[in-house]
Amino acid sequence: MKIVYSKHFEAKYPTNPVENPDRVRLPAQELLEAGYEFVEPSPASQKDIQKVHGLQHIELVRSRGLYDAAALAAGGAACAAKLALQGEPAFALVRPPGHHAAANRAWGMCYFNNMAIAVQKIRPKAKHVLIIDIDLHYGDGTATIFRGDPDVKIVNPWSVDENFEYLNMDESRYSSQVKEAFKGFDFDIVGVSAGFDTYLEDWGKLLKMEDYQKIGKAIREGSERCGGHRFAVLEGGYHPNLKYCIKSFIVGFE
Ligand SMILES: [Zn+2]
């Protein structure tokens, strides 16, 4: 299990203040102390970014002073995907997040779609990709980018029940959706858009810290069908306990 991380992820850049450097700095400290091995990524090249995003969008991100941070986060995701293909599960502890970024549009503190850039980078080797997005919010950017692509399956488990009552949802129903994700599709690799804002004390108010271990384990077990090729990329998560949620997930995922 490798943690993909760079000190540069702690950079200050213009964004919503909730998406602050401590989101990655504190989990990195926690995982380093726990003895995990770290890998330093390189930024994604503009060529790799252009496999997902239009030039105009890239220039807009650049003009807002976000290009370097966003390119490095995308490079972190691609690095984790590459490690996963080599048989080493990996967690990319990156910021800014990416799953709300579409080809020519971005919102929700996302600029480049880290997951999509990672997937396009490895696709010559891994044709069929399963993406499980466990963030509280629907990964609309990723869904838009891969719409109509039969080789990529994206599953966003619901954190609300059939009546859209989010307080009636529970961990076992949420986890069963994660397990369902593996059915009916043959895949070569599993990528997890790992957002932790579904956490009990975060915005989603659903999953306990230890639930993330169960979810990580369910994904590890599901990935056995593709030789265990699995990686995760940080998306949302804004509570100070984010570091414990991430660690809990990794304990199950590794
Ligand atoms: Zn979110």
PDB file of C-alpha atoms in Angstrom, residues 81 84-85 118-130 151-152 186-190 226 229 231:
ATOM      1  CA  ALA A  81      -3.458   4.404 -10.881  1.00  0.00           C
ATOM      2  CA  ALA A  84      -2.313  -0.058  -8.856  1.00  0.00           C
ATOM      3  CA  LEU A  85      -1.726  -1.510 -12.315  1.00  0.00           C
ATOM      4  CA  ALA A 118      -5.735   9.060 -14.238  1.00  0.00           C
ATOM      5  CA  VAL A 119      -8.128   6.703 -16.012  1.00  0.00           C
ATOM      6  CA  GLN A 120      -7.278   8.059 -19.478  1.00  0.00           C
ATOM      7  CA  LYS A 121      -3.588   7.768 -18.691  1.00  0.00           C
ATOM      8  CA  ILE A 122      -3.772   4.034 -17.867  1.00  0.00           C
ATOM      9  CA  ARG A 123      -6.448   3.022 -20.343  1.00  0.00           C
ATOM     10  CA  PRO A 124      -4.129   1.688 -22.985  1.00  0.00           C
ATOM     11  CA  LYS A 125      -3.292  -0.997 -20.398  1.00  0.00           C
ATOM     12  CA  ALA A 126      -6.551  -1.203 -18.444  1.00  0.00           C
ATOM     13  CA  LYS A 127      -9.453  -1.083 -20.886  1.00  0.00           C
ATOM     14  CA  HIS A 128     -12.364  -1.594 -18.515  1.00  0.00           C
ATOM     15  CA  VAL A 129     -12.526   0.656 -15.503  1.00  0.00           C
ATOM     16  CA  LEU A 130     -14.888   0.599 -12.540  1.00  0.00           C
ATOM     17  CA  ASP A 151     -15.811   0.590 -20.990  1.00  0.00           C
ATOM     18  CA  VAL A 152     -16.161   2.770 -17.890  1.00  0.00           C
ATOM     19  CA  ASP A 186     -15.934  -7.001 -16.107  1.00  0.00           C
ATOM     20  CA  PHE A 187     -13.210  -4.579 -15.144  1.00  0.00           C
ATOM     21  CA  ASP A 188      -9.418  -4.420 -15.188  1.00  0.00           C
ATOM     22  CA  ILE A 189      -8.991  -1.871 -12.398  1.00  0.00           C
ATOM     23  CA  VAL A 190     -11.046  -0.157  -9.692  1.00  0.00           C
ATOM     24  CA  CYS A 226      -9.301  -7.932 -11.360  1.00  0.00           C
ATOM     25  CA  HIS A 229      -5.814  -3.633  -9.041  1.00  0.00           C
ATOM     26  CA  PHE A 231      -6.467   2.857  -6.187  1.00  0.00           C
TER      27      PHE A 231
END
